[in-house]
PDB file of C-alpha atoms and ligand atoms in Angstrom:
ATOM      1  CA  SER A1065      12.511 -12.591  -1.051  1.00 92.00           C
ATOM      2  CA  PRO A1066      10.029 -12.697  -3.742  1.00 96.00           C
ATOM      3  CA  PRO A1067      10.902 -10.890  -7.011  1.00 97.00           C
ATOM      4  CA  ALA A1068      10.817  -7.104  -7.188  1.00 98.00           C
ATOM      5  CA  ILE A1069       7.310  -5.415  -7.571  1.00 98.00           C
ATOM      6  CA  ILE A1070       7.843  -1.791  -8.488  1.00 98.00           C
ATOM      7  CA  ALA A1071       4.782   0.377  -7.644  1.00 98.00           C
ATOM      8  CA  PRO A1072       5.188   4.053  -8.440  1.00 98.00           C
ATOM      9  CA  SER A1073       3.069   6.329  -6.380  1.00 98.00           C
ATOM     10  CA  ILE A1074       0.790   8.546  -8.396  1.00 98.00           C
ATOM     11  CA  LEU A1075       0.623  11.001  -5.472  1.00 97.00           C
ATOM     12  CA  SER A1076       3.643  12.788  -7.216  1.00 97.00           C
ATOM     13  CA  ALA A1077       2.064  12.550 -10.749  1.00 97.00           C
ATOM     14  CA  ASP A1078       0.272  15.601 -12.256  1.00 96.00           C
ATOM     15  CA  PHE A1079      -3.325  15.209 -10.865  1.00 95.00           C
ATOM     16  CA  ALA A1080      -4.697  17.128 -13.958  1.00 96.00           C
ATOM     17  CA  GLU A1081      -3.350  14.388 -16.127  1.00 95.00           C
ATOM     18  CA  LEU A1082      -3.942  11.432 -13.902  1.00 96.00           C
ATOM     19  CA  GLY A1083      -5.381   8.864 -16.397  1.00 95.00           C
ATOM     20  CA  ARG A1084      -2.611   9.432 -18.897  1.00 95.00           C
ATOM     21  CA  ALA A1085       0.304   9.328 -15.967  1.00 96.00           C
ATOM     22  CA  CYS A1086      -1.177   5.932 -15.008  1.00 95.00           C
ATOM     23  CA  SER A1087      -0.828   4.354 -18.350  1.00 94.00           C
ATOM     24  CA  HIS A1088       2.278   5.924 -19.172  1.00 95.00           C
ATOM     25  CA  THR A1089       3.977   4.643 -15.992  1.00 96.00           C
ATOM     26  CA  ILE A1090       2.678   1.188 -16.666  1.00 95.00           C
ATOM     27  CA  GLY A1091       4.021   1.483 -20.144  1.00 94.00           C
ATOM     28  CA  GLN A1092       7.418   2.519 -18.682  1.00 96.00           C
ATOM     29  CA  GLY A1093       7.751  -0.701 -16.776  1.00 96.00           C
ATOM     30  CA  ALA A1094       5.869  -0.247 -13.492  1.00 97.00           C
ATOM     31  CA  ASP A1095       4.220  -3.400 -12.123  1.00 96.00           C
ATOM     32  CA  TRP A1096       1.683  -1.911  -9.951  1.00 97.00           C
ATOM     33  CA  LEU A1097       0.296   1.574  -9.212  1.00 97.00           C
ATOM     34  CA  HIS A1098       0.466   2.841  -5.802  1.00 98.00           C
ATOM     35  CA  VAL A1099      -2.690   4.913  -5.012  1.00 98.00           C
ATOM     36  CA  ASP A1100      -2.487   7.157  -1.929  1.00 98.00           C
ATOM     37  CA  ILE A1101      -5.963   7.633  -0.367  1.00 98.00           C
ATOM     38  CA  MET A1102      -5.866  10.384   2.357  1.00 98.00           C
ATOM     39  CA  ASP A1103      -8.947  11.649   4.246  1.00 96.00           C
ATOM     40  CA  GLY A1104      -7.579  14.534   6.220  1.00 95.00           C
ATOM     41  CA  HIS A1105      -8.283  12.810   9.445  1.00 93.00           C
ATOM     42  CA  PHE A1106      -5.810   9.756   9.790  1.00 95.00           C
ATOM     43  CA  VAL A1107      -3.154  12.029   7.996  1.00 97.00           C
ATOM     44  CA  PRO A1108      -2.932  15.753   7.785  1.00 96.00           C
ATOM     45  CA  ASN A1109      -3.621  15.718   3.918  1.00 97.00           C
ATOM     46  CA  MET A1110      -6.442  14.824   1.451  1.00 97.00           C
ATOM     47  CA  THR A1111      -6.158  13.372  -1.954  1.00 98.00           C
ATOM     48  CA  PHE A1112      -9.183  11.624  -3.636  1.00 97.00           C
ATOM     49  CA  GLY A1113     -11.751   8.875  -3.166  1.00 98.00           C
ATOM     50  CA  ALA A1114     -13.411   6.000  -5.010  1.00 98.00           C
ATOM     51  CA  PRO A1115     -14.991   8.012  -7.858  1.00 97.00           C
ATOM     52  CA  VAL A1116     -11.467   9.051  -8.998  1.00 97.00           C
ATOM     53  CA  VAL A1117     -10.200   5.608  -8.796  1.00 97.00           C
ATOM     54  CA  THR A1118     -12.918   4.258 -10.878  1.00 96.00           C
ATOM     55  CA  LYS A1119     -12.026   6.789 -13.738  1.00 95.00           C
ATOM     56  CA  ILE A1120      -8.202   6.179 -13.593  1.00 96.00           C
ATOM     57  CA  ARG A1121      -8.726   2.456 -13.371  1.00 95.00           C
ATOM     58  CA  SER A1122     -10.159   2.618 -16.878  1.00 91.00           C
ATOM     59  CA  HIS A1123      -6.929   3.843 -18.222  1.00 89.00           C
ATOM     60  CA  VAL A1124      -5.029   0.691 -16.985  1.00 89.00           C
ATOM     61  CA  ASN A1125      -5.699  -2.667 -18.502  1.00 79.00           C
ATOM     62  CA  PRO A1126      -7.115  -5.167 -15.869  1.00 77.00           C
ATOM     63  CA  PRO A1127      -4.489  -7.437 -14.387  1.00 75.00           C
ATOM     64  CA  THR A1128      -4.293 -10.829 -15.759  1.00 75.00           C
ATOM     65  CA  GLU A1129      -3.343 -12.569 -12.491  1.00 75.00           C
ATOM     66  CA  ALA A1130      -3.003 -11.874  -8.779  1.00 73.00           C
ATOM     67  CA  TYR A1131      -0.053  -9.595  -8.340  1.00 81.00           C
ATOM     68  CA  GLY A1132      -0.090  -9.043 -12.231  1.00 89.00           C
ATOM     69  CA  LYS A1133       0.853  -6.007 -14.084  1.00 91.00           C
ATOM     70  CA  GLY A1134      -1.553  -2.995 -13.577  1.00 93.00           C
ATOM     71  CA  THR A1135      -2.532  -4.092  -9.908  1.00 96.00           C
ATOM     72  CA  PHE A1136      -4.118  -1.120  -8.210  1.00 97.00           C
ATOM     73  CA  ASP A1137      -2.454  -1.000  -4.860  1.00 98.00           C
ATOM     74  CA  CYS A1138      -4.487   1.292  -2.724  1.00 98.00           C
ATOM     75  CA  HIS A1139      -2.977   2.690   0.414  1.00 98.00           C
ATOM     76  CA  MET A1140      -5.720   3.730   2.804  1.00 98.00           C
ATOM     77  CA  MET A1141      -4.577   6.463   4.909  1.00 98.00           C
ATOM     78  CA  ILE A1142      -7.965   6.768   6.351  1.00 96.00           C
ATOM     79  CA  ALA A1143      -9.592   6.815   9.772  1.00 92.00           C
ATOM     80  CA  GLU A1144     -12.406   4.361   8.813  1.00 91.00           C
ATOM     81  CA  PRO A1145     -10.838   1.561   6.837  1.00 95.00           C
ATOM     82  CA  LYS A1146     -13.875  -0.848   6.945  1.00 93.00           C
ATOM     83  CA  ARG A1147     -16.256   1.760   5.757  1.00 92.00           C
ATOM     84  CA  TRP A1148     -14.685   1.931   2.274  1.00 96.00           C
ATOM     85  CA  VAL A1149     -14.121  -1.462   1.405  1.00 96.00           C
ATOM     86  CA  GLN A1150     -16.943  -2.149  -0.932  1.00 96.00           C
ATOM     87  CA  ASP A1151     -16.676   1.080  -2.796  1.00 97.00           C
ATOM     88  CA  PHE A1152     -13.111   0.568  -3.610  1.00 98.00           C
ATOM     89  CA  LYS A1153     -13.753  -2.937  -4.732  1.00 97.00           C
ATOM     90  CA  LYS A1154     -16.232  -1.400  -6.990  1.00 97.00           C
ATOM     91  CA  ALA A1155     -13.798   1.197  -8.119  1.00 97.00           C
ATOM     92  CA  GLY A1156     -11.388  -1.490  -9.287  1.00 96.00           C
ATOM     93  CA  CYS A1157      -8.931  -1.538  -6.282  1.00 97.00           C
ATOM     94  CA  ASP A1158      -7.081  -4.906  -6.290  1.00 96.00           C
ATOM     95  CA  LEU A1159      -5.177  -4.635  -3.142  1.00 97.00           C
ATOM     96  CA  TYR A1160      -6.784  -2.814  -0.224  1.00 98.00           C
ATOM     97  CA  CYS A1161      -3.882  -1.875   2.207  1.00 98.00           C
ATOM     98  CA  PHE A1162      -5.368  -0.453   5.562  1.00 98.00           C
ATOM     99  CA  HIS A1163      -3.432   1.030   8.510  1.00 97.00           C
ATOM    100  CA  TYR A1164      -3.173  -1.216  11.727  1.00 96.00           C
ATOM    101  CA  GLU A1165      -3.561   2.195  13.739  1.00 95.00           C
ATOM    102  CA  ALA A1166      -6.762   3.055  11.995  1.00 94.00           C
ATOM    103  CA  ALA A1167      -8.336  -0.369  12.641  1.00 92.00           C
ATOM    104  CA  VAL A1168      -7.670  -0.427  16.222  1.00 89.00           C
ATOM    105  CA  ASN A1169      -8.570   3.225  16.923  1.00 80.00           C
ATOM    106  CA  SER A1170     -11.544   3.746  14.573  1.00 62.00           C
ATOM    107  CA  THR A1171     -13.355   6.849  15.757  1.00 54.00           C
ATOM    108  CA  ALA A1172     -16.942   5.630  14.839  1.00 47.00           C
ATOM    109  CA  ALA A1173     -17.832   8.929  12.881  1.00 48.00           C
ATOM    110  CA  VAL A1174     -21.419   8.922  11.877  1.00 45.00           C
ATOM    111  CA  THR A1175     -21.965   8.447   8.182  1.00 51.00           C
ATOM    112  CA  PRO A1176     -24.584  10.340   5.987  1.00 49.00           C
ATOM    113  CA  SER A1177     -26.770   7.232   6.271  1.00 51.00           C
ATOM    114  CA  GLY A1178     -26.545   7.245   9.932  1.00 46.00           C
ATOM    115  CA  THR A1179     -24.576   4.185  10.438  1.00 51.00           C
ATOM    116  CA  SER A1180     -21.045   4.212  11.947  1.00 51.00           C
ATOM    117  CA  ASP A1181     -17.730   2.396  11.322  1.00 54.00           C
ATOM    118  CA  GLU A1182     -17.264   0.137  14.326  1.00 59.00           C
ATOM    119  CA  LYS A1183     -13.919  -0.558  15.845  1.00 65.00           C
ATOM    120  CA  THR A1184     -12.708  -3.564  13.693  1.00 78.00           C
ATOM    121  CA  SER A1185      -9.881  -6.057  14.701  1.00 90.00           C
ATOM    122  CA  PRO A1186      -7.374  -6.253  11.941  1.00 95.00           C
ATOM    123  CA  LYS A1187      -8.057  -9.957  11.365  1.00 95.00           C
ATOM    124  CA  GLU A1188     -11.747  -9.181  10.948  1.00 94.00           C
ATOM    125  CA  LEU A1189     -11.121  -6.340   8.576  1.00 96.00           C
ATOM    126  CA  ILE A1190      -8.673  -8.742   6.464  1.00 97.00           C
ATOM    127  CA  ARG A1191     -11.431 -11.386   6.323  1.00 97.00           C
ATOM    128  CA  TYR A1192     -13.906  -8.737   5.202  1.00 96.00           C
ATOM    129  CA  ILE A1193     -11.496  -7.398   2.536  1.00 97.00           C
ATOM    130  CA  HIS A1194     -10.937 -10.903   1.262  1.00 98.00           C
ATOM    131  CA  GLU A1195     -14.602 -11.769   1.041  1.00 97.00           C
ATOM    132  CA  SER A1196     -15.029  -8.668  -1.135  1.00 97.00           C
ATOM    133  CA  GLY A1197     -12.602 -10.182  -3.726  1.00 97.00           C
ATOM    134  CA  MET A1198      -9.507  -7.953  -3.002  1.00 97.00           C
ATOM    135  CA  GLN A1199      -6.205  -8.774  -1.651  1.00 97.00           C
ATOM    136  CA  ALA A1200      -5.466  -7.358   1.731  1.00 98.00           C
ATOM    137  CA  GLY A1201      -2.462  -5.419   3.019  1.00 98.00           C
ATOM    138  CA  ILE A1202      -1.678  -3.953   6.313  1.00 98.00           C
ATOM    139  CA  ALA A1203       0.442  -1.008   7.000  1.00 98.00           C
ATOM    140  CA  ILE A1204       2.255   0.394  10.051  1.00 98.00           C
ATOM    141  CA  LYS A1205       3.436   3.969  10.701  1.00 98.00           C
ATOM    142  CA  PRO A1206       6.972   4.523  11.957  1.00 97.00           C
ATOM    143  CA  SER A1207       5.796   4.959  15.558  1.00 96.00           C
ATOM    144  CA  THR A1208       4.131   1.449  15.615  1.00 97.00           C
ATOM    145  CA  SER A1209       6.124  -1.414  16.588  1.00 97.00           C
ATOM    146  CA  VAL A1210       6.563  -4.412  14.191  1.00 98.00           C
ATOM    147  CA  ASP A1211       5.583  -6.561  17.275  1.00 98.00           C
ATOM    148  CA  VAL A1212       1.873  -5.833  16.664  1.00 97.00           C
ATOM    149  CA  LEU A1213       2.004  -8.005  13.438  1.00 98.00           C
ATOM    150  CA  TRP A1214       3.267 -11.165  14.695  1.00 98.00           C
ATOM    151  CA  GLU A1215      -0.065 -12.369  16.083  1.00 97.00           C
ATOM    152  CA  ILE A1216      -1.684 -11.218  12.877  1.00 97.00           C
ATOM    153  CA  LEU A1217       0.567 -13.107  10.625  1.00 98.00           C
ATOM    154  CA  GLU A1218       0.790 -16.216  12.685  1.00 98.00           C
ATOM    155  CA  ASN A1219      -2.938 -16.785  12.502  1.00 97.00           C
ATOM    156  CA  PRO A1220      -3.742 -20.230  11.314  1.00 98.00           C
ATOM    157  CA  VAL A1221      -7.025 -18.891   9.667  1.00 98.00           C
ATOM    158  CA  LYS A1222      -5.809 -18.141   6.145  1.00 97.00           C
ATOM    159  CA  GLU A1223      -8.583 -15.672   5.272  1.00 98.00           C
ATOM    160  CA  GLU A1224      -7.671 -13.474   8.090  1.00 98.00           C
ATOM    161  CA  VAL A1225      -3.863 -13.356   7.183  1.00 98.00           C
ATOM    162  CA  PRO A1226      -2.658 -10.370   5.185  1.00 98.00           C
ATOM    163  CA  ASP A1227      -1.152 -10.964   1.831  1.00 98.00           C
ATOM    164  CA  MET A1228       1.105  -7.957   2.298  1.00 98.00           C
ATOM    165  CA  VAL A1229       2.713  -5.794   4.916  1.00 98.00           C
ATOM    166  CA  LEU A1230       3.620  -2.116   4.313  1.00 98.00           C
ATOM    167  CA  ILE A1231       6.387  -0.742   6.483  1.00 99.00           C
ATOM    168  CA  MET A1232       6.310   3.112   6.306  1.00 98.00           C
ATOM    169  CA  THR A1233       9.655   4.748   5.900  1.00 98.00           C
ATOM    170  CA  VAL A1234       8.226   8.215   6.342  1.00 98.00           C
ATOM    171  CA  GLU A1235       5.402   9.518   8.335  1.00 98.00           C
ATOM    172  CA  PRO A1236       2.341   9.078   6.077  1.00 98.00           C
ATOM    173  CA  GLY A1237       0.755  12.167   4.580  1.00 98.00           C
ATOM    174  CA  PHE A1238       3.078  13.684   1.948  1.00 98.00           C
ATOM    175  CA  GLY A1239       5.349  12.737  -0.909  1.00 97.00           C
ATOM    176  CA  GLY A1240       8.957  13.873  -1.104  1.00 97.00           C
ATOM    177  CA  GLN A1241      10.048  13.348   2.365  1.00 98.00           C
ATOM    178  CA  SER A1242      13.332  11.884   3.574  1.00 98.00           C
ATOM    179  CA  PHE A1243      13.821   8.095   3.922  1.00 98.00           C
ATOM    180  CA  MET A1244      13.871   6.748   7.599  1.00 98.00           C
ATOM    181  CA  ALA A1245      16.537   4.027   7.545  1.00 98.00           C
ATOM    182  CA  SER A1246      15.398   3.454  11.278  1.00 98.00           C
ATOM    183  CA  GLU A1247      12.528   1.625  10.042  1.00 98.00           C
ATOM    184  CA  LEU A1248      14.509  -1.107   8.290  1.00 98.00           C
ATOM    185  CA  PRO A1249      15.028  -3.289  11.266  1.00 98.00           C
ATOM    186  CA  LYS A1250      11.197  -3.984  10.889  1.00 98.00           C
ATOM    187  CA  VAL A1251      11.698  -5.238   7.458  1.00 99.00           C
ATOM    188  CA  THR A1252      14.649  -7.458   8.406  1.00 98.00           C
ATOM    189  CA  ALA A1253      12.698  -9.146  11.338  1.00 98.00           C
ATOM    190  CA  LEU A1254       9.734  -9.802   8.905  1.00 98.00           C
ATOM    191  CA  ARG A1255      11.861 -11.256   6.274  1.00 98.00           C
ATOM    192  CA  LYS A1256      13.723 -13.435   8.672  1.00 98.00           C
ATOM    193  CA  LYS A1257      10.389 -15.082   9.793  1.00 98.00           C
ATOM    194  CA  TYR A1258       8.670 -15.001   6.462  1.00 98.00           C
ATOM    195  CA  PRO A1259      10.819 -15.634   3.362  1.00 98.00           C
ATOM    196  CA  GLU A1260       7.878 -15.501   0.885  1.00 97.00           C
ATOM    197  CA  LEU A1261       5.855 -12.548   2.333  1.00 98.00           C
ATOM    198  CA  HIS A1262       5.250  -9.561   0.272  1.00 98.00           C
ATOM    199  CA  ILE A1263       6.892  -6.667   2.135  1.00 98.00           C
ATOM    200  CA  GLU A1264       6.349  -3.154   0.875  1.00 99.00           C
ATOM    201  CA  VAL A1265       8.293  -0.068   1.717  1.00 99.00           C
ATOM    202  CA  ASP A1266       6.908   3.353   1.147  1.00 98.00           C
ATOM    203  CA  GLY A1267       8.502   6.764   1.601  1.00 98.00           C
ATOM    204  CA  GLY A1268      11.765   8.336   0.265  1.00 98.00           C
ATOM    205  CA  LEU A1269      12.640   5.459  -1.995  1.00 98.00           C
ATOM    206  CA  SER A1270      15.051   6.329  -4.677  1.00 98.00           C
ATOM    207  CA  GLU A1271      18.496   4.962  -6.369  1.00 98.00           C
ATOM    208  CA  LYS A1272      19.998   6.204  -3.194  1.00 98.00           C
ATOM    209  CA  THR A1273      17.992   4.468  -0.654  1.00 98.00           C
ATOM    210  CA  ILE A1274      17.002   1.299  -2.501  1.00 98.00           C
ATOM    211  CA  ASP A1275      20.057  -0.795  -1.569  1.00 98.00           C
ATOM    212  CA  GLN A1276      19.444  -0.575   2.050  1.00 98.00           C
ATOM    213  CA  ALA A1277      15.796  -1.398   1.652  1.00 98.00           C
ATOM    214  CA  ALA A1278      16.542  -4.430  -0.716  1.00 98.00           C
ATOM    215  CA  ASP A1279      19.225  -5.569   1.756  1.00 98.00           C
ATOM    216  CA  ALA A1280      16.709  -5.778   4.505  1.00 98.00           C
ATOM    217  CA  GLY A1281      14.353  -7.976   2.439  1.00 98.00           C
ATOM    218  CA  ALA A1282      11.798  -5.439   0.994  1.00 98.00           C
ATOM    219  CA  ASN A1283      10.448  -6.575  -2.496  1.00 98.00           C
ATOM    220  CA  VAL A1284       7.603  -4.230  -3.154  1.00 98.00           C
ATOM    221  CA  ILE A1285       8.999  -0.660  -3.719  1.00 98.00           C
ATOM    222  CA  VAL A1286       6.874   2.371  -3.689  1.00 98.00           C
ATOM    223  CA  ALA A1287       8.361   5.534  -5.199  1.00 98.00           C
ATOM    224  CA  GLY A1288       6.790   8.672  -5.896  1.00 98.00           C
ATOM    225  CA  SER A1289       8.905  11.621  -6.383  1.00 98.00           C
ATOM    226  CA  ALA A1290      11.888   9.406  -7.454  1.00 98.00           C
ATOM    227  CA  VAL A1291       9.930   8.166 -10.393  1.00 98.00           C
ATOM    228  CA  PHE A1292       7.644  11.216 -11.435  1.00 97.00           C
ATOM    229  CA  GLY A1293      10.434  13.682 -10.868  1.00 97.00           C
ATOM    230  CA  ALA A1294      12.875  11.901 -13.076  1.00 97.00           C
ATOM    231  CA  ALA A1295      13.704  12.839 -16.739  1.00 97.00           C
ATOM    232  CA  ASP A1296      13.489   9.033 -17.506  1.00 98.00           C
ATOM    233  CA  PRO A1297      11.000   7.514 -15.216  1.00 98.00           C
ATOM    234  CA  GLY A1298      11.756   4.039 -17.034  1.00 98.00           C
ATOM    235  CA  GLU A1299      15.319   4.139 -16.090  1.00 98.00           C
ATOM    236  CA  VAL A1300      14.553   4.613 -12.435  1.00 98.00           C
ATOM    237  CA  ILE A1301      12.024   1.738 -12.415  1.00 98.00           C
ATOM    238  CA  LEU A1302      14.632  -0.444 -13.939  1.00 98.00           C
ATOM    239  CA  LYS A1303      17.387   0.445 -11.581  1.00 98.00           C
ATOM    240  CA  LEU A1304      14.952  -0.023  -8.525  1.00 98.00           C
ATOM    241  CA  ARG A1305      14.053  -3.474  -9.899  1.00 98.00           C
ATOM    242  CA  GLU A1306      17.631  -4.474 -10.467  1.00 98.00           C
ATOM    243  CA  ALA A1307      18.684  -3.465  -6.989  1.00 98.00           C
ATOM    244  CA  VAL A1308      15.838  -5.594  -5.379  1.00 98.00           C
ATOM    245  CA  ASN A1309      16.697  -8.655  -7.705  1.00 98.00           C
ATOM    246  CA  ALA A1310      20.261  -8.492  -7.325  1.00 95.00           C
TER     247      ALA A1310
HETATM  248  C1  LIG B 410       3.147   9.217   1.794  1.00 87.18           C
HETATM  249  C2  LIG B 410       2.737   8.100   0.769  1.00 87.18           C
HETATM  250  C3  LIG B 410       3.641   7.835  -0.123  1.00 87.18           C
HETATM  251  C4  LIG B 410       4.274   8.863  -0.982  1.00 87.18           C
HETATM  252  C5  LIG B 410       5.817   8.322  -1.385  1.00 87.18           C
HETATM  253  O1  LIG B 410       2.172   9.241   2.846  1.00 87.18           O
HETATM  254  O2  LIG B 410       2.125   6.816   1.417  1.00 87.18           O
HETATM  255  O3  LIG B 410       3.190   6.665  -1.125  1.00 87.18           O
HETATM  256  O4  LIG B 410       3.741   9.074  -2.166  1.00 87.18           O
HETATM  257  O5  LIG B 410       6.235   9.621  -1.933  1.00 87.18           O
HETATM  258  P1  LIG B 410       7.880   9.551  -2.107  1.00 87.18           P
HETATM  259  O6  LIG B 410       8.429   8.359  -2.872  1.00 87.18           O
HETATM  260  O7  LIG B 410       8.242  10.791  -2.730  1.00 87.18           O
HETATM  261  O8  LIG B 410       8.581   9.620  -0.666  1.00 87.18           O
HETATM  262 ZN1  LIG B 411       1.739   5.294   0.184  1.00 87.18          ZN
END
């Protein structure tokens, strides 16, 4: 697997102190910031949108290289993933990770300007994200089979292939849920075929569950409550990193 990338989820930070929480977390050793965007439609919860991302982005230095320190990893738990690509690029998102389920089921809601988000194939959306200048990620929920990803990953057209795959290890929507080890065979199967792919796991990751995820082959580790609930977040970040790189 590629080396560990630790991406604390700021969903568990104090939202009244968000800018400072972001810069502190990077200072404590985090590689990326995992930014959970929820729209109240794709998931039964809401967080914030591009204007807030613009503001918190200014608290973190721009990354110096692709996948560098300070990368804004935006996890788009939204019903219309194509609609927000340009706004998030402008806001400073580096990696736009959409949900497969949202791309294939987009509800074509009418926007204030009267246009609608058409149903988008994942490969078209990945190309569109790349053309905007961001890295592209694709996420699947626990109920979605890993088999939907093979065709997307095997595509010979490079611009249409994701830079990262996110395997959810909880139902998306809330921080602090229990880790679902039942999702790890998806990681194992992906890692077997793709030794260099960035495979992210998200939900319930902590010092207790990291070994299972690392053994399966995950290298991008999201952790919300485990990092922000710790007395010493830096120590948790270090332990997660050591478990993956061991
Ligand atoms: C859940 C989010 C996660 C969440 C993880 O929908 O995608 O990123 O913040 O939180 P923990 O690490 O507490 O499970
Ligand atoms: Zn997330």
